[in-house]
XYZ file of C-alpha atoms in Angstrom:
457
model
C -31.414 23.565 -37.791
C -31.441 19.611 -37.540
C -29.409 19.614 -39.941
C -26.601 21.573 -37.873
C -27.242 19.593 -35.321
C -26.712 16.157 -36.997
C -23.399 17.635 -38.263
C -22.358 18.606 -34.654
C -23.322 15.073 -33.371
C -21.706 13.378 -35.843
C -18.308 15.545 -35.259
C -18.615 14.240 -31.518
C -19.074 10.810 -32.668
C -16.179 10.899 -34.484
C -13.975 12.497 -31.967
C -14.653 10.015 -29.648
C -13.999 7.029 -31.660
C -11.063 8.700 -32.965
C -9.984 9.201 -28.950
C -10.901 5.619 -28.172
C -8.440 4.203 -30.935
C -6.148 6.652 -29.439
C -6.174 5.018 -26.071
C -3.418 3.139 -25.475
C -3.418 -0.740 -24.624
C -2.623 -1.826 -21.225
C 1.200 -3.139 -20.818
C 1.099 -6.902 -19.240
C 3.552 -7.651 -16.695
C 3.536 -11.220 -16.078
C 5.149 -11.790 -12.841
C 5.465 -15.321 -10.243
C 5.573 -13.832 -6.513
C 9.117 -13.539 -6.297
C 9.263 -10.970 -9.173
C 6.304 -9.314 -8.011
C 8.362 -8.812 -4.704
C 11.199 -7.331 -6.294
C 9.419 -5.137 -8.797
C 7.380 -3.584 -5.728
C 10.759 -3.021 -3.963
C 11.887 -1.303 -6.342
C 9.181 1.334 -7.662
C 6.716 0.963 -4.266
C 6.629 4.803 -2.903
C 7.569 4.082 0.320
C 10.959 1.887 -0.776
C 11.712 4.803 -2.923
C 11.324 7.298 -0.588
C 13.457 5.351 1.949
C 16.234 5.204 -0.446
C 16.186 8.643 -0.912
C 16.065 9.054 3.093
C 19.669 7.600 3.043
C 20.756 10.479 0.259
C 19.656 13.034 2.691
C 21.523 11.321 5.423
C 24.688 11.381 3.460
C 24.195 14.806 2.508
C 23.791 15.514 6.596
C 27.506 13.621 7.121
C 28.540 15.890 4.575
C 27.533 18.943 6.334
C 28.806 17.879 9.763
C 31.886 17.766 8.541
C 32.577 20.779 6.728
C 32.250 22.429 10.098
C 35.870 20.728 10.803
C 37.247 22.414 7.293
C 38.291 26.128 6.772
C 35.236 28.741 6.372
C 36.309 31.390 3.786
C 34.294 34.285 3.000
C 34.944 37.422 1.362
C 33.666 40.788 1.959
C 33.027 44.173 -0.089
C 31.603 47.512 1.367
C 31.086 51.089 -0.363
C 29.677 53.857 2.018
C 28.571 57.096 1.257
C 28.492 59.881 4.298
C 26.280 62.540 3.503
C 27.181 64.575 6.845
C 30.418 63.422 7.874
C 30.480 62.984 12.154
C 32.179 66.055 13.456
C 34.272 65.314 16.884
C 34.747 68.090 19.684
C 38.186 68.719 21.171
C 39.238 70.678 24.134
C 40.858 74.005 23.213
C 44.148 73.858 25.138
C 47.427 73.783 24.447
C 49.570 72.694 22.938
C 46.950 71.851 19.804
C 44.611 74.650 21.000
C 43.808 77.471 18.570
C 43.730 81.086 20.760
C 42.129 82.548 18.256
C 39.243 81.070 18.849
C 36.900 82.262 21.450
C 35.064 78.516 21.962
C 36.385 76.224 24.308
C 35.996 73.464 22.003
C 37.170 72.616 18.309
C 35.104 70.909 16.287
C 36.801 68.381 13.875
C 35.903 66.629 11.292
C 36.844 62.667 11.305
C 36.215 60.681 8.040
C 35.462 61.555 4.666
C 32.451 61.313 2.454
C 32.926 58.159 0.375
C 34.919 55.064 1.647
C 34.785 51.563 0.901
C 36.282 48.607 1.610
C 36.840 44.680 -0.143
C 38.310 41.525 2.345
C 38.851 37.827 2.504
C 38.152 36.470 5.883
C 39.138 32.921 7.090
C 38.624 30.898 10.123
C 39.537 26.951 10.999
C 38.642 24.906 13.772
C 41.240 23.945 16.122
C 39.873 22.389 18.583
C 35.766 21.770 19.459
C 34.829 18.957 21.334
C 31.602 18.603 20.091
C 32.613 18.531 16.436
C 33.706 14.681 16.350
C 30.434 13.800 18.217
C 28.212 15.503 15.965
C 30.239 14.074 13.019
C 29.830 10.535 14.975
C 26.294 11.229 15.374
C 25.782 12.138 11.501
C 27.196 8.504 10.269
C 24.448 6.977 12.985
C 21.763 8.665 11.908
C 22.599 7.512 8.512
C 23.117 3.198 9.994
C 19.280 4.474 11.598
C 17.686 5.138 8.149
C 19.392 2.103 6.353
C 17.310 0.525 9.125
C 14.165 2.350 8.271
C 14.400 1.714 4.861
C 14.639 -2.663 6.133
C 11.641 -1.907 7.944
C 9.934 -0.128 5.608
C 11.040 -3.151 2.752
C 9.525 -5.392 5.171
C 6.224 -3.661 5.167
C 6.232 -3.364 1.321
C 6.851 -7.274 0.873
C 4.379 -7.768 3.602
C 1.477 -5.698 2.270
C 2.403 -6.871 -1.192
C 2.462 -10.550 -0.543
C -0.984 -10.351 1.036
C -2.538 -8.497 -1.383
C -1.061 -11.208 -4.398
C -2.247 -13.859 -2.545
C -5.886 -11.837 -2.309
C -5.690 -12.176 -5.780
C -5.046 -16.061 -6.473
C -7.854 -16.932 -4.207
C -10.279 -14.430 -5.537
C -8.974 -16.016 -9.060
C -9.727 -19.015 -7.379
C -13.000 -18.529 -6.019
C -13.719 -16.832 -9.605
C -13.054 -20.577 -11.183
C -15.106 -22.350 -8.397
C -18.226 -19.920 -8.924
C -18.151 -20.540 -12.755
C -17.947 -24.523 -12.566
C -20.756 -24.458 -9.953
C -22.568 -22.198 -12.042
C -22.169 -24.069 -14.836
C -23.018 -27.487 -12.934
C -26.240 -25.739 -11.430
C -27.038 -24.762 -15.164
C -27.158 -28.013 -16.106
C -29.062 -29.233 -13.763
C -31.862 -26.407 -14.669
C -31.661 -27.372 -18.091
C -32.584 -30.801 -17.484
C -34.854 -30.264 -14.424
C -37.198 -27.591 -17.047
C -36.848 -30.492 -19.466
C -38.738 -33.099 -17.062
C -40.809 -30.813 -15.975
C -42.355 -29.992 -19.633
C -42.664 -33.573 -19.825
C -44.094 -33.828 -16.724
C -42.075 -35.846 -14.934
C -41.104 -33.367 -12.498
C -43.417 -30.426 -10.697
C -42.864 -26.472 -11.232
C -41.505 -25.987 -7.515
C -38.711 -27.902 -8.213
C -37.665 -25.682 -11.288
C -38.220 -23.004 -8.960
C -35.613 -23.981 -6.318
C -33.105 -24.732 -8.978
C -33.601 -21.478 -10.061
C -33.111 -20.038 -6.831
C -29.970 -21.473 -6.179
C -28.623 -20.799 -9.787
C -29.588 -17.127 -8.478
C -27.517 -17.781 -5.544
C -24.502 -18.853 -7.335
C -24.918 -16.576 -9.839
C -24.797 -13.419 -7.327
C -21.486 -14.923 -5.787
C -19.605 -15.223 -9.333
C -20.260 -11.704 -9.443
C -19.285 -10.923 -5.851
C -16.117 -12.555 -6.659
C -15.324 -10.844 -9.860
C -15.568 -7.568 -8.211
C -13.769 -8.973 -5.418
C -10.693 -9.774 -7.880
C -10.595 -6.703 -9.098
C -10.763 -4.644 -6.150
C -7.732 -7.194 -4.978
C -5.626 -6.418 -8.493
C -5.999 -2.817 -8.071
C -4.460 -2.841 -4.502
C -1.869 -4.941 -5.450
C -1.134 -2.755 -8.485
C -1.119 0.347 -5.901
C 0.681 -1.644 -3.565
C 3.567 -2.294 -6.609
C 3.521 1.027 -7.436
C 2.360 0.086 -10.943
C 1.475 2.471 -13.168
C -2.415 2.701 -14.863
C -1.304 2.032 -18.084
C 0.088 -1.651 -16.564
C -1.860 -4.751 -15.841
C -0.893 -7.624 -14.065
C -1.039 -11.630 -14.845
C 0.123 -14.013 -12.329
C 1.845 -17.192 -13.348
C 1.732 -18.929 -9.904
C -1.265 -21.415 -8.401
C -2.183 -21.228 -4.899
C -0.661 -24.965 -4.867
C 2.705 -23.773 -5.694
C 3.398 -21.182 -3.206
C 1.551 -23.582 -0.223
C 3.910 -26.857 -0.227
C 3.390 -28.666 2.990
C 7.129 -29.138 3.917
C 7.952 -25.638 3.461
C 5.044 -24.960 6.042
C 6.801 -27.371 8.479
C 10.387 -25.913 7.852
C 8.762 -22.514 8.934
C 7.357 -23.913 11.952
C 11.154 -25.417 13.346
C 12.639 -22.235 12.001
C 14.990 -20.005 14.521
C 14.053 -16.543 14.593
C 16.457 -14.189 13.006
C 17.132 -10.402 13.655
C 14.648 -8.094 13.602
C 15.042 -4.708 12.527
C 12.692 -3.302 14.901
C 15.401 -4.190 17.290
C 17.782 -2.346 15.489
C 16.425 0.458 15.407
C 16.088 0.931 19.199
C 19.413 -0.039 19.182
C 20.495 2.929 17.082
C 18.161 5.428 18.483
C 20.114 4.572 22.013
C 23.136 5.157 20.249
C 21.760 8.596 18.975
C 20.786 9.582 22.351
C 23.886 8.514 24.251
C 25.994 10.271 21.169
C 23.379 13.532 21.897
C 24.768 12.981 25.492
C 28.205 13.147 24.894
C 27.458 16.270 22.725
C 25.902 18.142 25.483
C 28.628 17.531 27.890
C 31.314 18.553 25.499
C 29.547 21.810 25.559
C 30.924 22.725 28.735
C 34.537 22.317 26.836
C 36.245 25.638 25.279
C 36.674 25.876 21.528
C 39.889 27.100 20.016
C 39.485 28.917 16.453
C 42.099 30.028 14.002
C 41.195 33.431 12.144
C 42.706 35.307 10.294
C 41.608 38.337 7.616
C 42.946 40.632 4.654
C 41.328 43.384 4.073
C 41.631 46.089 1.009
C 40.451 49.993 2.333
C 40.241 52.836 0.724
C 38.346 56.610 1.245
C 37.872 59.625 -0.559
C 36.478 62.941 0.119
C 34.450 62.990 -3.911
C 33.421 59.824 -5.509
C 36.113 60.288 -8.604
C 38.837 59.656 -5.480
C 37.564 56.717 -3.692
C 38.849 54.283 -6.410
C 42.356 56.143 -6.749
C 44.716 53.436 -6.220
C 46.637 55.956 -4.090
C 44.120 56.075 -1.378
C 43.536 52.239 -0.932
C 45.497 50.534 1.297
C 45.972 47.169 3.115
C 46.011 45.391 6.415
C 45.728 41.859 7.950
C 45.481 40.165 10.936
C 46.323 36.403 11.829
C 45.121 35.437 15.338
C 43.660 32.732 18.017
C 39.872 32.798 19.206
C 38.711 30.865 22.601
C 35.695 30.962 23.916
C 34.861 29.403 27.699
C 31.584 28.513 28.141
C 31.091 30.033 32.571
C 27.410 30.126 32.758
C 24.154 29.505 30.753
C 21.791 29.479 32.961
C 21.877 25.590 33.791
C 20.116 24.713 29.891
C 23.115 22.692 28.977
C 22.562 20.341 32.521
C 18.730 20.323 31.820
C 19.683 19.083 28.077
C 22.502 16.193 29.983
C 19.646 15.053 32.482
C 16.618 15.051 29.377
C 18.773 12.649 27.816
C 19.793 10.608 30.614
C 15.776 10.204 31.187
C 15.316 9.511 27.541
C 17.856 6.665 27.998
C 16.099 4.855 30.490
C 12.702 5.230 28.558
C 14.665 3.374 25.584
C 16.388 0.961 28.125
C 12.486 -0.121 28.684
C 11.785 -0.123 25.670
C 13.798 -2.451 24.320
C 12.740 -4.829 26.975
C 9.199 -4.632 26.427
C 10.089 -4.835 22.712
C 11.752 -8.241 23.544
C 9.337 -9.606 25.269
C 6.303 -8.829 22.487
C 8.652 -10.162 19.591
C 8.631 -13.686 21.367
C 5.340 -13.213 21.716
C 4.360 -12.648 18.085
C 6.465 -15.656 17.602
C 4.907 -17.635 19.895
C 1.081 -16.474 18.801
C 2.007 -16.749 14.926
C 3.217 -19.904 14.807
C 0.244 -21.029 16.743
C -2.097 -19.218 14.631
C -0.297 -20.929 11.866
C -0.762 -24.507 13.287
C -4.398 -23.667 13.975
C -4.842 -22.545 10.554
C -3.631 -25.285 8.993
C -5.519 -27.523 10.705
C -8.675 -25.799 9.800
C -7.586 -25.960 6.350
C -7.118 -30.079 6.877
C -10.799 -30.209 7.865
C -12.033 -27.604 5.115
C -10.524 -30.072 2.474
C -11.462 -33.196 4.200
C -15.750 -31.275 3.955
C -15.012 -30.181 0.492
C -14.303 -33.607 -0.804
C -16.869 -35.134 1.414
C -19.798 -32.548 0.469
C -18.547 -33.400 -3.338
C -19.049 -36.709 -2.640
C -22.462 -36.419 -1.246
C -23.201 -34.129 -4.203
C -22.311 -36.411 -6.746
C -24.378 -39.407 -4.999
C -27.743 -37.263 -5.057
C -27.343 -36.283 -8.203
C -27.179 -40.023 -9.718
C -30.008 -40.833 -6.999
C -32.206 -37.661 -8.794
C -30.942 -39.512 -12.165
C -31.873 -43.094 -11.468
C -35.630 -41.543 -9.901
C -34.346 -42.342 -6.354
C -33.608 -39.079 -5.213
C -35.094 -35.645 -4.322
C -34.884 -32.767 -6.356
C -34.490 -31.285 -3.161
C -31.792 -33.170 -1.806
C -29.601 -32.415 -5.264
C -30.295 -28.570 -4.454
C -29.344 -28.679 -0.344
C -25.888 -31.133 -1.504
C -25.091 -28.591 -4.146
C -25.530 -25.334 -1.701
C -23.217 -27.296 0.892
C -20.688 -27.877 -1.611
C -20.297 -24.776 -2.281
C -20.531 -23.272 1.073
C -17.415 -25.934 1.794
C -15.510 -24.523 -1.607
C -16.310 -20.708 0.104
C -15.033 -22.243 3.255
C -11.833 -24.237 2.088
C -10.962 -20.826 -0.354
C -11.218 -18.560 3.637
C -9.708 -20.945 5.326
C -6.560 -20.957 2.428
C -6.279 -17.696 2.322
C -5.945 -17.569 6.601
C -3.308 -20.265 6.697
C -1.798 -17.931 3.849
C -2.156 -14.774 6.030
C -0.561 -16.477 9.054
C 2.516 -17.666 7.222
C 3.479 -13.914 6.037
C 2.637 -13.384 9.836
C 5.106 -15.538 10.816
C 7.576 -14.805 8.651
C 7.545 -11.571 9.885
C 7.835 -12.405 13.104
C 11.085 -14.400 12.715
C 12.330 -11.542 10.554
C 13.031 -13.693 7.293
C 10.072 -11.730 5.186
C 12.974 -10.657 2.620
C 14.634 -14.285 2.519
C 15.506 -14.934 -1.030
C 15.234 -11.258 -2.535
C 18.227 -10.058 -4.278
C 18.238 -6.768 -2.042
């Protein structure tokens, strides 16, 4: 028995190294920000869905206006009459039969098998509402080569967010390990003087504590990178078997005069007004297409048609019995009275006109206000940021002064320990205060409407 069961375990052992060298390795995409950009707006869901939006919208112009082009359809019939209708006539002269005592004579009418095979066609003369709907097709499409901006814009916007989530996590990641490494040090030597008894066992201790501290926050902000490299992989559109590297620092995508450029710049168009735009365009075109409704319509039709009939089913298909008619002809129809729908539909739109008329000027209004409050949370920010650099370098400069103090024996173990935790509080603080003034210039970018300045879309 153990020995079947050593020979099942080792089968399993097997299998699963043979399925781990079967995994395959990751692909590395090494990308700056601009690439990243364009890969996500190429394979992000939403960017792919929105290009296929604008298929179905051609597809709808398509279908609007085949209305305007001739409908052809062709027709076949076979019946089969079991009990053929019988018809009564009067029995009077002159096609009454006297010999028969009944007032009536029944006749028969039809015969027991008939079919019948036709080609029908009819073409649009004149419908008022044709030209509108086709009008109204070719704007819906201009509305979802708007959604598909918009939705670009949010792709580039999530995206950039999340890559810059992942340089300063990379970044705090770099800072953690050089202040654990610098705490480490100072443990090492600090457990060296106290051995030789230069030093007491407390101090050791609060060393130790703060190497702890430092220790937990590398590993906070390992997990924190990855958590930020998985959403920007979602947010790419990546797939698992992909990783990421980015080739950029946080110093190259933050140069101070492109940070002033962007506070002088104009706004441009946004597409949030175009879309309103459109959508009043849609509703005025809807408009126009419920008054046209009270218009006639003027058809051409026209029809061929193939009959035959036969009293047994071997005579039905007798060429002799089949004959053929047509008819060529004009169809109006006058719309008198519907029961008011078509003036409720006019005065619904009319309504849904002025909603859009205020609309757009509340819209107005709130983009000058995200103007106005990005560019001021972007001044703010970068002041901040100033002062967060100015404390970094000052708290490393008080660091570096206790620690040759606690060298020469003119220091405090404790005063090396409180310098080192407020250095890196100001490195935690400088990283958060980056990554805002980082925040606030997609903000503002997307306020002015330039988020896709420089993509070749």
């Amino acid at each position: 028995m153990k020995i079947y069961f050593a020979a099942i375990l080792s089968l399993i052992l097997i299998k699963a190294e043979v399925s781990a060298q079967e995994t395959p390795p990751l692909e590395v995409l090494q990308l700056n920000l601009k690439e990243t950009l364009e890969y996500a707006l190429e394979n992000n869901p939403d960017s792919k869905n929105a290009k296929l939006e604008i298929m179905v919208a051609q597809t709808t112009i398509k279908e609007e206006t085949s209305a305007g082009l001739p409908q052809i359809n062709g027709s076949y019939g076979f019946n089969y009459n079991p009990l053929v209708q019988v018809v009564f006539l009067p029995n009077q002269p002159p096609f009454g039969d006297p010999s028969n005592p009944s007032d009536v004579i029944p006749a028969r009418f039809g015969v027991s098998y008939s079919s019948n095979l036709g080609v029908n066609l009819s073409q649009m003369i004149f419908d008022g509402s044709f030209f509108v709907g086709l009008r109204a097709a070719k704007t819906y499409k201009a509305l979802t080569e708007f959604d598909k901006v918009k939705v670009e814009n949010d792709v580039v916007e999530n995206v950039k967010k999340a890559y810059f989530g992942v340089l300063v996590n990379a970044e705090r990641i770099k800072l953690s390990q050089s202040n654990l490494s610098r705490i480490d040090s100072l443990l090492e030597e600090t457990r060296a003087l106290n051995e030789a008894g230069f030093t007491e066992k407390i101090e050791v201790s609060r060393i130790q504590v703060q190497r702890n501290n430092t220790f937990s926050q590398l590993k906070r902000s390992l997990t924190a990178y990855d958590i930020s490299k998985q959403l920007l992989k979602i947010q790419l559109g990546l797939p698992k078997n992909y990783d990421i590297v980015i080739t950029e620092t946080l110093a190259e995508l933050n140069p101070e005069e492109e940070l002033d450029a962007l506070q002088s710049m104009d706004p441009g168009s946004r597409v949030e007004m175009d879309q309103l735009n459109t959508n009043m365009e849609l509703t005025q075109l809807d408009l126009r297409y419920n008054t046209s409704q009270y218009m006639p319509t003027l058809d051409l039709v026209a029809n061929y048609t193939r009959s035959g009939a036969g009293d047994s089913f071997n005579t039905v298909f007798s060429s002799n019995n089949w004959f053929s008619s047509s008819l060529i002809g004009v169809s109006m129809n006058i719309p008198i009275f519907d029961g008011l729908s078509k003036s409720a539909r006019i005065q619904r739109n009319r309504i849904q006109l002025q909603q859009l008329e205020n609309q757009k000027f509340f819209l107005d209004q709130n983009i000058a206000l995200e103007i106005y409050q990005a560019r001021q949370i972007l001044a703010n920010d970068l002041e901040v940021l100033a002062v967060q650099r100015e404390s970094m370098d000052l708290a490393k400069e008080v660091y570096d002064i206790a620690k040759i103090k606690y060298n020469e024996g003119v220091g405090s173990n404790l005063e090396v320990v409180e310098a080192d935790a407020a250095l890196i509080e100001s490195e935690i603080n400088y990283l958060g205060a980056l990554y805002d003034g980082l925040i606030s210039k997609v903000d503002l970018e997307k306020a002015l409407g330039i988020l896709k300045q420089g993509l070749d879309q």
